[in-house]
Amino acid sequence: MAVLNVALMGHPVLSRPALPVEDPTRPEIAQLIDDMLDTMDAESGVGLAAPQVAVGLRIIVFKVPGDRSGEADIPPQALINPEITPLSDDTAEAYEACLSVPGLTGPVPRWTRIRYRGLRPDGTVVEREATGYHARVIQHECDHLDGRLYLSRMQDIRKLAYLDEIRRQIAAKDAVKDKETP
Ligand code: NI
């Protein structure tokens, strides 16, 4: 097990398109995926793309906790050379954060329904549909493979915020609510 350093915004690997993995069954790839899963876990993230650990390959790891998606848990897993097809033009905005941009958050529009396809580490093909939070996580991670951070998808950069400040604002609102509730 190894926890890798997470590249932060400004590292050139985060703004370069990553290269396809030619042989997903190579032991080096399995090792990289194990380390990425350990790193995601150590950083309490729900997704991580290989460029975020300074490796310019098209690999993501992710998980979808049921308490965020409102559906069954999707356990931690890897996807190699993933591709996304939107299944409708509908988009929705929600706040995202990124391990490469620590402390910040902002609203990002994403397709609400997608199909994605990729390879498992054993070389088998995965293809599935995703909606809502699950679809958002996949789109965020796949953007990393094209050298994009969520900031560049925001429609109003004025809404970029510190997570700590947002938490303070929510706490203040809750305090007002508590006062108003008899
Ligand atoms: Ni990210």
Tab-separated table of C-alpha atoms and ligand atoms in Angstrom:
chain	number	residue	atom	x	y	z
A	1	MET	CA	0.000	0.000	0.000
A	2	ALA	CA	1.253	3.443	-0.844
A	3	VAL	CA	-0.253	6.857	-0.553
A	4	LEU	CA	1.004	9.075	-3.367
A	5	ASN	CA	1.486	12.841	-3.394
A	6	VAL	CA	-1.427	14.695	-4.980
A	7	ALA	CA	-0.401	17.223	-7.634
A	8	LEU	CA	-1.885	20.654	-6.975
A	9	MET	CA	-3.230	23.195	-9.448
A	10	GLY	CA	-0.212	24.694	-11.179
A	11	HIS	CA	1.498	21.338	-11.781
A	12	PRO	CA	1.761	21.032	-15.582
A	13	VAL	CA	0.536	17.400	-15.585
A	14	LEU	CA	-2.917	18.694	-14.579
A	15	SER	CA	-3.318	20.766	-17.730
A	16	ARG	CA	-2.020	18.203	-20.254
A	17	PRO	CA	-4.181	15.577	-21.978
A	18	ALA	CA	-3.311	12.125	-20.612
A	19	LEU	CA	-2.308	9.233	-22.891
A	20	PRO	CA	-4.333	6.040	-23.422
A	21	VAL	CA	-3.168	2.914	-21.604
A	22	GLU	CA	-2.091	0.388	-24.218
A	23	ASP	CA	-2.071	-2.723	-22.036
A	24	PRO	CA	-4.281	-2.409	-18.924
A	25	THR	CA	-3.152	-5.831	-17.642
A	26	ARG	CA	0.488	-4.812	-17.060
A	27	PRO	CA	1.523	-5.248	-13.400
A	28	GLU	CA	2.701	-1.607	-13.249
A	29	ILE	CA	-0.855	-0.512	-14.029
A	30	ALA	CA	-2.305	-2.738	-11.291
A	31	GLN	CA	0.223	-1.273	-8.834
A	32	LEU	CA	-0.617	2.294	-9.880
A	33	ILE	CA	-4.349	1.609	-9.433
A	34	ASP	CA	-3.776	0.123	-5.954
A	35	ASP	CA	-1.800	3.205	-4.971
A	36	MET	CA	-4.447	5.529	-6.438
A	37	LEU	CA	-7.163	3.741	-4.423
A	38	ASP	CA	-5.043	4.068	-1.264
A	39	THR	CA	-4.470	7.756	-2.004
A	40	MET	CA	-8.170	8.443	-2.650
A	41	ASP	CA	-8.985	6.749	0.634
A	42	ALA	CA	-6.269	8.577	2.597
A	43	GLU	CA	-7.474	11.933	1.238
A	44	SER	CA	-11.173	11.087	1.837
A	45	GLY	CA	-11.920	11.687	-1.844
A	46	VAL	CA	-14.582	10.072	-4.014
A	47	GLY	CA	-12.470	10.163	-7.162
A	48	LEU	CA	-8.910	10.507	-8.366
A	49	ALA	CA	-7.401	10.637	-11.846
A	50	ALA	CA	-3.870	9.452	-12.673
A	51	PRO	CA	-2.675	12.982	-13.623
A	52	GLN	CA	-3.448	13.992	-10.023
A	53	VAL	CA	-0.640	11.672	-8.914
A	54	ALA	CA	1.567	13.062	-11.690
A	55	VAL	CA	1.028	10.123	-14.080
A	56	GLY	CA	-0.176	11.186	-17.535
A	57	LEU	CA	-2.284	8.084	-18.271
A	58	ARG	CA	-6.033	7.710	-18.845
A	59	ILE	CA	-6.946	5.997	-15.577
A	60	ILE	CA	-9.458	7.052	-12.930
A	61	VAL	CA	-10.544	5.562	-9.634
A	62	PHE	CA	-13.822	6.481	-7.982
A	63	LYS	CA	-16.548	5.418	-5.612
A	64	VAL	CA	-20.110	6.600	-5.162
A	65	PRO	CA	-21.270	6.578	-1.533
A	66	GLY	CA	-24.984	5.854	-1.275
A	67	ASP	CA	-25.526	8.707	1.189
A	68	ARG	CA	-24.500	11.162	-1.560
A	69	SER	CA	-26.212	9.527	-4.550
A	70	GLY	CA	-29.360	8.329	-2.785
A	71	GLU	CA	-28.760	4.933	-4.409
A	72	ALA	CA	-26.782	1.801	-3.567
A	73	ASP	CA	-23.080	2.281	-2.759
A	74	ILE	CA	-20.774	1.859	-5.720
A	75	PRO	CA	-17.546	0.452	-4.253
A	76	PRO	CA	-14.098	1.866	-5.043
A	77	GLN	CA	-13.021	0.818	-8.513
A	78	ALA	CA	-10.814	1.735	-11.454
A	79	LEU	CA	-11.662	2.617	-15.020
A	80	ILE	CA	-9.034	2.647	-17.754
A	81	ASN	CA	-9.370	4.677	-20.976
A	82	PRO	CA	-12.882	5.843	-20.010
A	83	GLU	CA	-15.179	7.485	-22.545
A	84	ILE	CA	-18.393	9.371	-21.850
A	85	THR	CA	-21.477	9.792	-24.026
A	86	PRO	CA	-24.217	12.145	-22.788
A	87	LEU	CA	-27.688	10.565	-22.986
A	88	SER	CA	-29.562	13.856	-22.997
A	89	ASP	CA	-28.827	17.570	-23.244
A	90	ASP	CA	-29.991	18.123	-19.670
A	91	THR	CA	-27.460	19.588	-17.281
A	92	ALA	CA	-27.581	20.418	-13.592
A	93	GLU	CA	-25.367	22.563	-11.398
A	94	ALA	CA	-23.916	21.384	-8.092
A	95	TYR	CA	-20.924	22.251	-5.930
A	96	GLU	CA	-17.728	20.306	-6.596
A	97	ALA	CA	-14.360	20.170	-4.929
A	98	CYS	CA	-11.072	18.649	-6.033
A	99	LEU	CA	-8.071	17.196	-4.196
A	100	SER	CA	-5.832	19.205	-6.547
A	101	VAL	CA	-7.562	22.454	-5.544
A	102	PRO	CA	-7.762	22.014	-1.769
A	103	GLY	CA	-10.098	24.098	0.339
A	104	LEU	CA	-12.164	25.495	-2.532
A	105	THR	CA	-15.570	24.671	-3.981
A	106	GLY	CA	-17.793	25.988	-6.741
A	107	PRO	CA	-20.934	25.144	-8.716
A	108	VAL	CA	-20.348	23.261	-11.960
A	109	PRO	CA	-22.867	22.285	-14.639
A	110	ARG	CA	-22.698	18.621	-15.694
A	111	TRP	CA	-24.779	16.327	-17.856
A	112	THR	CA	-27.368	14.576	-15.722
A	113	ARG	CA	-27.437	11.304	-17.706
A	114	ILE	CA	-24.455	9.666	-19.335
A	115	ARG	CA	-23.232	6.322	-20.587
A	116	TYR	CA	-19.613	5.528	-19.871
A	117	ARG	CA	-17.339	2.843	-21.124
A	118	GLY	CA	-13.859	1.775	-20.139
A	119	LEU	CA	-11.672	-1.153	-19.216
A	120	ARG	CA	-11.202	-2.942	-15.929
A	121	PRO	CA	-7.656	-3.774	-14.834
A	122	ASP	CA	-8.229	-7.347	-16.112
A	123	GLY	CA	-8.890	-5.962	-19.584
A	124	THR	CA	-12.657	-6.595	-19.640
A	125	VAL	CA	-14.973	-3.881	-20.908
A	126	VAL	CA	-17.301	-2.040	-18.542
A	127	GLU	CA	-20.221	-0.122	-19.931
A	128	ARG	CA	-22.919	1.457	-17.813
A	129	GLU	CA	-25.326	4.327	-17.491
A	130	ALA	CA	-25.096	6.862	-14.717
A	131	THR	CA	-27.229	9.718	-13.489
A	132	GLY	CA	-26.925	12.528	-10.962
A	133	TYR	CA	-24.024	12.373	-8.510
A	134	HIS	CA	-22.555	9.204	-10.050
A	135	ALA	CA	-22.545	10.873	-13.499
A	136	ARG	CA	-20.988	14.010	-11.986
A	137	VAL	CA	-18.091	12.121	-10.374
A	138	ILE	CA	-17.265	10.364	-13.649
A	139	GLN	CA	-17.382	13.645	-15.622
A	140	HIS	CA	-15.174	15.429	-13.073
A	141	GLU	CA	-12.546	12.649	-13.158
A	142	CYS	CA	-12.614	12.268	-16.947
A	143	ASP	CA	-12.054	16.038	-17.282
A	144	HIS	CA	-8.720	15.515	-15.482
A	145	LEU	CA	-7.712	13.166	-18.327
A	146	ASP	CA	-8.262	16.031	-20.762
A	147	GLY	CA	-6.267	18.466	-18.646
A	148	ARG	CA	-9.284	20.283	-17.186
A	149	LEU	CA	-10.080	21.279	-13.622
A	150	TYR	CA	-13.672	21.988	-12.553
A	151	LEU	CA	-12.872	25.702	-12.257
A	152	SER	CA	-12.738	25.940	-16.046
A	153	ARG	CA	-16.312	24.552	-16.238
A	154	MET	CA	-17.808	27.068	-13.811
A	155	GLN	CA	-20.270	29.482	-15.390
A	156	ASP	CA	-19.775	32.162	-12.755
A	157	ILE	CA	-16.307	32.314	-11.229
A	158	ARG	CA	-17.646	34.731	-8.585
A	159	LYS	CA	-19.252	31.692	-6.951
A	160	LEU	CA	-15.869	30.097	-6.237
A	161	ALA	CA	-15.685	29.787	-2.452
A	162	TYR	CA	-13.668	28.444	0.436
A	163	LEU	CA	-15.244	25.301	1.887
A	164	ASP	CA	-14.590	26.671	5.393
A	165	GLU	CA	-16.512	29.854	4.606
A	166	ILE	CA	-19.426	27.916	3.074
A	167	ARG	CA	-19.543	25.754	6.225
A	168	ARG	CA	-19.588	28.911	8.394
A	169	GLN	CA	-22.416	30.338	6.277
A	170	ILE	CA	-24.436	27.129	6.617
A	171	ALA	CA	-23.839	27.052	10.385
A	172	ALA	CA	-24.951	30.698	10.679
A	173	LYS	CA	-28.125	29.971	8.681
A	174	ASP	CA	-28.878	26.938	10.868
A	175	ALA	CA	-28.408	29.090	13.978
A	176	VAL	CA	-30.976	31.598	12.661
A	177	LYS	CA	-33.358	28.742	11.854
A	178	ASP	CA	-32.961	27.343	15.385
A	179	LYS	CA	-33.856	30.751	16.831
A	180	GLU	CA	-36.915	31.025	14.592
A	181	THR	CA	-38.134	27.536	15.417
A	182	PRO	CA	-40.027	27.594	18.714
B	1	NI	NI	-10.541	16.639	-9.226
